[in-house]
PDB file of C-alpha atoms in Angstrom:
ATOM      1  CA  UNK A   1       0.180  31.197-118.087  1.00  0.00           C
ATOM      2  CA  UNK A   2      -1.364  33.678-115.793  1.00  0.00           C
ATOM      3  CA  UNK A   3      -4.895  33.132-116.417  1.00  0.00           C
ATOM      4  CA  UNK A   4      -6.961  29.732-117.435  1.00  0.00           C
ATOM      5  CA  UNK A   5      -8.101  29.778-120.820  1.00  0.00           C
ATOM      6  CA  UNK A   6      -9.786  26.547-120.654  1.00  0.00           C
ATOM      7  CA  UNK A   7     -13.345  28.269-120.521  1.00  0.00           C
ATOM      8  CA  UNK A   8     -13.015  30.375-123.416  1.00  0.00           C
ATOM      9  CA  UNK A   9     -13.209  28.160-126.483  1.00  0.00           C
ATOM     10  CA  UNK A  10     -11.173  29.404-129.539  1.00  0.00           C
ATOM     11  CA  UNK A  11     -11.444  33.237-129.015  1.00  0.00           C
ATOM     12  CA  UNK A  12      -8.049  33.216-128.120  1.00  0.00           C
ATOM     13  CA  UNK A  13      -7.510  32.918-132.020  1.00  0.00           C
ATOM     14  CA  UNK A  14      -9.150  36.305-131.712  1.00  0.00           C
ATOM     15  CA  UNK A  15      -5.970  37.823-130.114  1.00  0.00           C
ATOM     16  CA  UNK A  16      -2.574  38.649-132.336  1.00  0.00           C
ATOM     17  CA  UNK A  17      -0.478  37.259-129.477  1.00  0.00           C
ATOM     18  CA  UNK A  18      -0.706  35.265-126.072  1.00  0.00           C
ATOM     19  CA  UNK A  19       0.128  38.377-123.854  1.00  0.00           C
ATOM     20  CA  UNK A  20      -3.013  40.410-125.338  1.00  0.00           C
ATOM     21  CA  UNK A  21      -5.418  37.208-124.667  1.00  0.00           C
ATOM     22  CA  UNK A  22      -3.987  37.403-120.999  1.00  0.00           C
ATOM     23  CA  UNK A  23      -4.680  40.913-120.410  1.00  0.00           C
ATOM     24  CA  UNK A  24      -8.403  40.422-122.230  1.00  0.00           C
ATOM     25  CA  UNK A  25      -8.860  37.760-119.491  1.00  0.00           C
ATOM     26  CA  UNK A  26      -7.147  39.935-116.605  1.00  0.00           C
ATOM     27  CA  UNK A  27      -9.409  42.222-117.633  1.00  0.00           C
ATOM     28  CA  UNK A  28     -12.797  40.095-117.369  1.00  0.00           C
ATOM     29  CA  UNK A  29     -11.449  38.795-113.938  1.00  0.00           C
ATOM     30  CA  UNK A  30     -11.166  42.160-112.872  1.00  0.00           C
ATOM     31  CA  UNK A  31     -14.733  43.072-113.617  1.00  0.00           C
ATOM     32  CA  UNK A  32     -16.092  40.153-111.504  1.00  0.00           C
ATOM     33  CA  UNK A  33     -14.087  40.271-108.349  1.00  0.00           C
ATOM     34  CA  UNK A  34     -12.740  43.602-108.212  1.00  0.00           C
ATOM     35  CA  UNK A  35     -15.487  44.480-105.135  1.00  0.00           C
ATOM     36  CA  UNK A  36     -14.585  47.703-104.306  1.00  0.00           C
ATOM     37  CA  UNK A  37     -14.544  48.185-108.474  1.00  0.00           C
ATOM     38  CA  UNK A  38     -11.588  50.637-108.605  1.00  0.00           C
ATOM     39  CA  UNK A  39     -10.163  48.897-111.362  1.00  0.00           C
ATOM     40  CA  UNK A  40      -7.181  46.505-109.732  1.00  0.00           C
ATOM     41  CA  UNK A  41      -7.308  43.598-108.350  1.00  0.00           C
ATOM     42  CA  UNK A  42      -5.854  43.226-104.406  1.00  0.00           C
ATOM     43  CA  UNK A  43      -4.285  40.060-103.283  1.00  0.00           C
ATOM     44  CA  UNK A  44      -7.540  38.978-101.068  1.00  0.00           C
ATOM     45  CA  UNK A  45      -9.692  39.639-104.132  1.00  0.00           C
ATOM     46  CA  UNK A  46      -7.269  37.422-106.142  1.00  0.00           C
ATOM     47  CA  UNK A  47      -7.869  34.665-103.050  1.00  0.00           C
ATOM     48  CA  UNK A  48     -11.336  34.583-104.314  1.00  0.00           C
ATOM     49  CA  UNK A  49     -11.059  34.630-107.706  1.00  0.00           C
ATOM     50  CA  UNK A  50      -8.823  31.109-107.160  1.00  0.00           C
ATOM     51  CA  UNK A  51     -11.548  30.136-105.054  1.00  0.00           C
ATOM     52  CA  UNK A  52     -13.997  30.462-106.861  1.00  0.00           C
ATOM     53  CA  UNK A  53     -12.033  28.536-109.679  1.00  0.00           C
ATOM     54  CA  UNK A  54     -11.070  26.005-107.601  1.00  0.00           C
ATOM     55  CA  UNK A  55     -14.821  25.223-106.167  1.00  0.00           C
ATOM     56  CA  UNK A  56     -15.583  24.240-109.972  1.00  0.00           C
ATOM     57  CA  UNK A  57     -12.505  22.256-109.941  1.00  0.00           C
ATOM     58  CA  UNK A  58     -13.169  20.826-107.089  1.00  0.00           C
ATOM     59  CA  UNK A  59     -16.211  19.501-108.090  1.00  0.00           C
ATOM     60  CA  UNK A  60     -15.513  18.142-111.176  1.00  0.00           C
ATOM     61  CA  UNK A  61     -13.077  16.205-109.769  1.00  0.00           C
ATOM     62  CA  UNK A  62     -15.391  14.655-106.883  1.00  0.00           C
ATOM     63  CA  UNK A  63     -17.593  14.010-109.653  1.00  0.00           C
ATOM     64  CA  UNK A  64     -14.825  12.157-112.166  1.00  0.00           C
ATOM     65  CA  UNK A  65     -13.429  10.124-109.552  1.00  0.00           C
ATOM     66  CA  UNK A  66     -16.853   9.275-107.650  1.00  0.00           C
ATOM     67  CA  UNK A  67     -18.094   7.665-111.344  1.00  0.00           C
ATOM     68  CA  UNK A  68     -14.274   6.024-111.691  1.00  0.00           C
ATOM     69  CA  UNK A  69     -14.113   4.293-107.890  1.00  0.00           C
ATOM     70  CA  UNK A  70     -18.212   3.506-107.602  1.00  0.00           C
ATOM     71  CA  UNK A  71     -18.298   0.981-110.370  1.00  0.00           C
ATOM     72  CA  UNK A  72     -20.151  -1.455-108.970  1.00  0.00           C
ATOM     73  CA  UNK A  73     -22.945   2.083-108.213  1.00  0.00           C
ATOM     74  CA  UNK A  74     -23.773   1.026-105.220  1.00  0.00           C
ATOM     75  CA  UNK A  75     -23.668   4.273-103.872  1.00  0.00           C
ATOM     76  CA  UNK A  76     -20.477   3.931-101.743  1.00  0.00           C
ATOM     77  CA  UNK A  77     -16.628   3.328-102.303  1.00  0.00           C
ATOM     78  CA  UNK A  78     -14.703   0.753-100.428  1.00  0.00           C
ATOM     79  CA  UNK A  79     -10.423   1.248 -99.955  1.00  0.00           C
ATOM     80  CA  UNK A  80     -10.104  -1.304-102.509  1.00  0.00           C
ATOM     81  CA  UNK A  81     -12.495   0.305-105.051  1.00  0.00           C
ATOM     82  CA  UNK A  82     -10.723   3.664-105.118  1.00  0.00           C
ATOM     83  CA  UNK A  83      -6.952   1.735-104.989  1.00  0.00           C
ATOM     84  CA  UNK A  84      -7.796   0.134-108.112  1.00  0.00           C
ATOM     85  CA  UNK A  85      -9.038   3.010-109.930  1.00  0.00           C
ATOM     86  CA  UNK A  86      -6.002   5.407-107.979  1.00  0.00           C
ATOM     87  CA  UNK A  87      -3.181   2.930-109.053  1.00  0.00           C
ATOM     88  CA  UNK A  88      -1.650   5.639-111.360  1.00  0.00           C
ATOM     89  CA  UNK A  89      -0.958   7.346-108.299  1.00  0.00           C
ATOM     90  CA  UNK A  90       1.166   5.173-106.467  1.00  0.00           C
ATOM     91  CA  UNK A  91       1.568   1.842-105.408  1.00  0.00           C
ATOM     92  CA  UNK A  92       4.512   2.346-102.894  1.00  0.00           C
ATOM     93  CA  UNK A  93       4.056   1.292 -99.083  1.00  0.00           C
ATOM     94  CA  UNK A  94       4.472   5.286 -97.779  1.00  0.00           C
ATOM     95  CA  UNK A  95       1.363   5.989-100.731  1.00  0.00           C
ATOM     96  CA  UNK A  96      -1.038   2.723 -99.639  1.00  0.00           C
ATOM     97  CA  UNK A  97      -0.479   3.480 -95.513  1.00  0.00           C
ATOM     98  CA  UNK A  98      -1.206   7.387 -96.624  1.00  0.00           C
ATOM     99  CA  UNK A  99      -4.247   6.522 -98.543  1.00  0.00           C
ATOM    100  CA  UNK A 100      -5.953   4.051 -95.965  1.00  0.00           C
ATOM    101  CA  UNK A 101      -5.028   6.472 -93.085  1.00  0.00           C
ATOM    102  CA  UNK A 102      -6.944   9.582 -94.848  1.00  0.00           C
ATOM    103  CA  UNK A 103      -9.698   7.035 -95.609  1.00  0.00           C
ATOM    104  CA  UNK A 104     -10.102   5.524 -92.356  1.00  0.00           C
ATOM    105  CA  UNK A 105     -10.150   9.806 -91.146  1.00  0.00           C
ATOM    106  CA  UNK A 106     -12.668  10.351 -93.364  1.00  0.00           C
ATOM    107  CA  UNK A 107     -14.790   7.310 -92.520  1.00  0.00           C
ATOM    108  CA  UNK A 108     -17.008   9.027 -89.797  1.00  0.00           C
ATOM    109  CA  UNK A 109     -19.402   6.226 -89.053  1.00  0.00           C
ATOM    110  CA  UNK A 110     -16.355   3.438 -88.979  1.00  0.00           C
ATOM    111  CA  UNK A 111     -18.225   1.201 -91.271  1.00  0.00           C
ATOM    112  CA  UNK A 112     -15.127   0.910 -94.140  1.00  0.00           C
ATOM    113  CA  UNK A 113     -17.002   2.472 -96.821  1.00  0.00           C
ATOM    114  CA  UNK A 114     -17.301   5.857 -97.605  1.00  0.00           C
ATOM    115  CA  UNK A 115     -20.830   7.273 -98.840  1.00  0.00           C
ATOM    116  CA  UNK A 116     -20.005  11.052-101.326  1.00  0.00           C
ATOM    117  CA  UNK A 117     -19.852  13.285 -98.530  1.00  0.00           C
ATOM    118  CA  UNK A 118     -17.779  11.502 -96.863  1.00  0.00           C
ATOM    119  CA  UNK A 119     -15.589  10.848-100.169  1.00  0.00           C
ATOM    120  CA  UNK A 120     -15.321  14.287-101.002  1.00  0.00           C
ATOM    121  CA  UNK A 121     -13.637  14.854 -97.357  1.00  0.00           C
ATOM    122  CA  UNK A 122     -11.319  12.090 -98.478  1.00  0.00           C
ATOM    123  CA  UNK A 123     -10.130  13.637-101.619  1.00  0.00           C
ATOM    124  CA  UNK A 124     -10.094  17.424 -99.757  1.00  0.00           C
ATOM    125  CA  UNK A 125      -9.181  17.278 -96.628  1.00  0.00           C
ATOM    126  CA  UNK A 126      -8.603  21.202 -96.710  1.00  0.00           C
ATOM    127  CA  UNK A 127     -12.892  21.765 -96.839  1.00  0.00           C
ATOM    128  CA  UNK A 128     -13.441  20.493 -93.259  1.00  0.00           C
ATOM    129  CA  UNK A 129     -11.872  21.087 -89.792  1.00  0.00           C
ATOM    130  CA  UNK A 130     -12.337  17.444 -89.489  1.00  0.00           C
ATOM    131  CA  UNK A 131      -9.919  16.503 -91.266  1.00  0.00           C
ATOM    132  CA  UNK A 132      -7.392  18.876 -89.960  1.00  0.00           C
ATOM    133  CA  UNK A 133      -5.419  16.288 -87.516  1.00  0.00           C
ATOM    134  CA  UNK A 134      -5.140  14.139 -90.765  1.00  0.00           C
ATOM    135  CA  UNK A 135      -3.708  16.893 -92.471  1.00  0.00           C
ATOM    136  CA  UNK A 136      -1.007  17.440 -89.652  1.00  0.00           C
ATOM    137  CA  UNK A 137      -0.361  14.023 -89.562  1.00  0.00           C
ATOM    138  CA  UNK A 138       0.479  13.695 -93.802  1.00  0.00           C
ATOM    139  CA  UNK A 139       2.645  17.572 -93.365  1.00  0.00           C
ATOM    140  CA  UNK A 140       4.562  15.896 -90.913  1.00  0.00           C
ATOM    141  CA  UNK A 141       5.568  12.446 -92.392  1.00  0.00           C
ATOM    142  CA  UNK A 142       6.235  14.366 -95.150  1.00  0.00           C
ATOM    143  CA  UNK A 143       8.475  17.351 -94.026  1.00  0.00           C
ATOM    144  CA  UNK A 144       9.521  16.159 -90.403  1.00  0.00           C
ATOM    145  CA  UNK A 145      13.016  15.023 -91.678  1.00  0.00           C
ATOM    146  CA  UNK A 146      14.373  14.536 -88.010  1.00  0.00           C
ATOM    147  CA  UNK A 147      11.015  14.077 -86.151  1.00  0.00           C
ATOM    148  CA  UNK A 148      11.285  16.615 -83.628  1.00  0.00           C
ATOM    149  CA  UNK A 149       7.643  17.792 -83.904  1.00  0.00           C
ATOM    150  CA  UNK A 150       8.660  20.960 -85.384  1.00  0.00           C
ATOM    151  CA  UNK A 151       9.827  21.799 -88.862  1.00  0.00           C
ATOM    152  CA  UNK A 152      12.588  24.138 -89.663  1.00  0.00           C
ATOM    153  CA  UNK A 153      13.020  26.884 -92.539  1.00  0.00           C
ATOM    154  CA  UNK A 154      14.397  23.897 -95.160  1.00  0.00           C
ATOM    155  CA  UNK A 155      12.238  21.194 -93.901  1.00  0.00           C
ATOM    156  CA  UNK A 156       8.964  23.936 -94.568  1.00  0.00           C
ATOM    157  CA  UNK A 157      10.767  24.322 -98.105  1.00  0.00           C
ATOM    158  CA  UNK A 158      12.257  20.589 -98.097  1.00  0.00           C
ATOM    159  CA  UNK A 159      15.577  21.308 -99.255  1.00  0.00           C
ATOM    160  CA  UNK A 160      18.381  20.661 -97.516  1.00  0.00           C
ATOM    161  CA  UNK A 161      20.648  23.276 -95.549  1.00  0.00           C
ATOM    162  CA  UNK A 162      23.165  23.141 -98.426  1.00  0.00           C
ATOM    163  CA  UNK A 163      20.407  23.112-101.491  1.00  0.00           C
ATOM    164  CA  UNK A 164      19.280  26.325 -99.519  1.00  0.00           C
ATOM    165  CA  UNK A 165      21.600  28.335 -99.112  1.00  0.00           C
ATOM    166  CA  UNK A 166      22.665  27.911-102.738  1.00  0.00           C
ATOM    167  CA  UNK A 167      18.962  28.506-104.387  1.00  0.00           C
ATOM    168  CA  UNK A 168      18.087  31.664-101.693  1.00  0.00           C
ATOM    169  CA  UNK A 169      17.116  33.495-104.873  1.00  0.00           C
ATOM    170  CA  UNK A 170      14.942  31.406-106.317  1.00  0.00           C
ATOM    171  CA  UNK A 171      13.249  30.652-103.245  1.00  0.00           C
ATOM    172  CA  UNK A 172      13.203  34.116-101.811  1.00  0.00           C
ATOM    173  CA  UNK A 173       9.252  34.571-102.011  1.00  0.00           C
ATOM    174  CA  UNK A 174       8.654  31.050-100.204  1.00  0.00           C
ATOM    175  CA  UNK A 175      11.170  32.358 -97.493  1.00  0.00           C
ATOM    176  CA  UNK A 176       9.377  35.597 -96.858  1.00  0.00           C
ATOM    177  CA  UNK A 177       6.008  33.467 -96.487  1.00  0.00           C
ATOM    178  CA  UNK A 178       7.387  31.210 -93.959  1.00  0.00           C
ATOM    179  CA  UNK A 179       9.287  33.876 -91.657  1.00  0.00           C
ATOM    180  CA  UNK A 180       5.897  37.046 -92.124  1.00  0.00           C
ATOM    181  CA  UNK A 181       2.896  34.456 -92.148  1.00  0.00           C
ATOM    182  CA  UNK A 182       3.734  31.212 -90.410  1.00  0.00           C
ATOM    183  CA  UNK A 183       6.400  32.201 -87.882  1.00  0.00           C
ATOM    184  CA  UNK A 184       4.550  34.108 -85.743  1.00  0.00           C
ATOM    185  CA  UNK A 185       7.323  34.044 -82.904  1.00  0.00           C
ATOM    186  CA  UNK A 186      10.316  34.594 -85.072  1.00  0.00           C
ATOM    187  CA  UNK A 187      11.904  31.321 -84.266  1.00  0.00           C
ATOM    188  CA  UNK A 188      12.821  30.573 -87.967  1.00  0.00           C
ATOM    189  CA  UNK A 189      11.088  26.827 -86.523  1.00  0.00           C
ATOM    190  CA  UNK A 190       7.094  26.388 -86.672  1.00  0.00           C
ATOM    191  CA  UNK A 191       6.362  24.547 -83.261  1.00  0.00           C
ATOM    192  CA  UNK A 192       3.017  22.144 -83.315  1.00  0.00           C
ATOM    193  CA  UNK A 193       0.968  24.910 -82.616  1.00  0.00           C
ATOM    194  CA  UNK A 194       2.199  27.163 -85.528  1.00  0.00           C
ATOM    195  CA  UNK A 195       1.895  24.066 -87.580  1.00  0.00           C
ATOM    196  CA  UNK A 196      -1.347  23.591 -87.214  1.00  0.00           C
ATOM    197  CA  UNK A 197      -2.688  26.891 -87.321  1.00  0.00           C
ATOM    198  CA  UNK A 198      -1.086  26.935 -91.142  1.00  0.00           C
ATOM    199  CA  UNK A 199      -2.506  23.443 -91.910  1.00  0.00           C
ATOM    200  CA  UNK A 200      -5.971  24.201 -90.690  1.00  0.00           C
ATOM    201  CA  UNK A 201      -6.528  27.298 -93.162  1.00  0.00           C
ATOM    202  CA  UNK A 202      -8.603  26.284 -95.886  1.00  0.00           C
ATOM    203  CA  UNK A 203      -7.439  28.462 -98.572  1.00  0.00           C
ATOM    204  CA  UNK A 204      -3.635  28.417 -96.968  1.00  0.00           C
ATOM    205  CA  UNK A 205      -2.874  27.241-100.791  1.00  0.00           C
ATOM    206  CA  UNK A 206      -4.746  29.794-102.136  1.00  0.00           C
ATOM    207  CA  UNK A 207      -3.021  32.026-100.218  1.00  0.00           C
ATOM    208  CA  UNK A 208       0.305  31.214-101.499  1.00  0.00           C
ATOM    209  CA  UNK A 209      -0.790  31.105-104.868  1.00  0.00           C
ATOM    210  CA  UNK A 210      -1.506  34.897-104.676  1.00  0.00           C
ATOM    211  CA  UNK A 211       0.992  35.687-102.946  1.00  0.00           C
ATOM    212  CA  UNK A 212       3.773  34.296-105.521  1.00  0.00           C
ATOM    213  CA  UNK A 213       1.348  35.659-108.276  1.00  0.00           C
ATOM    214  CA  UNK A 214       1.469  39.204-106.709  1.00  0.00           C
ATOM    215  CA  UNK A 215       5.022  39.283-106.133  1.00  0.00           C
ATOM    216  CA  UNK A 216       5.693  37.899-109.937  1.00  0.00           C
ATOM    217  CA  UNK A 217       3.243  40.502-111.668  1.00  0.00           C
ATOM    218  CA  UNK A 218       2.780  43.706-109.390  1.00  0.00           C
ATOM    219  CA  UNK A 219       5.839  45.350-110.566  1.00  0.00           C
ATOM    220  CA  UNK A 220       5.056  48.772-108.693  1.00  0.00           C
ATOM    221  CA  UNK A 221       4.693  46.676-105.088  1.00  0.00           C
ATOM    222  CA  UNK A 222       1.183  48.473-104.460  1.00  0.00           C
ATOM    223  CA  UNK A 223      -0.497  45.150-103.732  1.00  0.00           C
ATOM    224  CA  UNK A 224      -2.755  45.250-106.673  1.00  0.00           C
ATOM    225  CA  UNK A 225      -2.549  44.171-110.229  1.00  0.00           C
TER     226      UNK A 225
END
């Protein structure tokens, strides 16, 4: 779907198929972030309408898994309180030396217990600038097939050389991201610096989530829907 329709209850029923609902909701997110109100929406004002969605998210979340990890209420979560409750997740070793390394990163005052604010950096690294050496580090283990410190065009996407070359349609709009946005020196490599710069934008997610939005639904390529 293009468009959340947690929010709205049952009007939906309201609507003779799905493709009407989504342009009645299009057309309500238009009206409340469409700033310069000339009726589309361009791909920074669709930034903060996911941002603004997301910031509820966000918070519901920290607020779920808060209640879920502090059962004792005690008004702070220990490692082994939130690996109990996050078991779902993952019990490999790469998951449990991931999780303690964010926690101990987001344990400012070194005491092994994180108080909400410092929980909520856990969980979203992205919010703070604190965090963003943490964030590097995780990007890296993850994508940093050959550990040169730099990550190529398939490692960005990770697919092999092969897997790439055959899917170049399919991954066209991920392509165009990495070689206009990220590689600012034209490379086709991000070097350390380049990789940070993309893992310290906050809304770097955001980002690409518009971006493959706009390129799915503005069929006229006028930047606006």
């Amino acid at each position: 779907a293009v468009v959340s329709t947690q929010s709205t209850g049952d009007k939906s029923n309201n609507f003779a198929d799905t493709n009407t609902f989504i342009r009645f909701r299009l057309g309500e997110i238009c009206k409340a972030f469409d700033e310069n109100q000339d009726g589309q929406l361009s791909e920074e004002e669709v930034v903060k309408w996911f941002h603004a969605t997301e910031v509820s998210d966000k918070a519901n979340e920290l607020k779920n898994t808060w209640e879920m990890s502090d059962r004792n209420g005690d008004g702070v979560v220990v490692l082994r309180e939130y690996m109990a409750h996050a078991s779902f997740l993952g019990n490999d070793q790469g998951f449990v030396r991931r999780t303690k390394r964010r926690f101990e990163s987001a344990d400012k005052d070194h005491n092994e217990q994180l108080t909400k604010e410092e929980f909520a950096l856990f969980l979203f690294p992205e919010l703070s600038k604190d965090m963003t050496h943490e964030l590097y580090r995780e990007e890296m283990a993850e994508r940093d097939s050959n550990n040169d410190g730099h990550l190529s065009l398939h490692e960005y996407l990770g697919m092999s050389e092969r897997e790439l070359a055959s899917r170049q349609t399919v991954v066209a709009q991920h392509v165009q991201y990495f070689r206009t946005q990220l590689d600012k020196d034209g490379d086709d490599v991000l070097s350390p610096d380049e990789i940070m710069t993309w893992v310290s934008d906050d809304k770097r997610h955001l980002r690409e989530k518009s971006g493959t939005l706009m390129r799915k639904f503005d069929r006229n390529r006028d930047g606006k829907l």
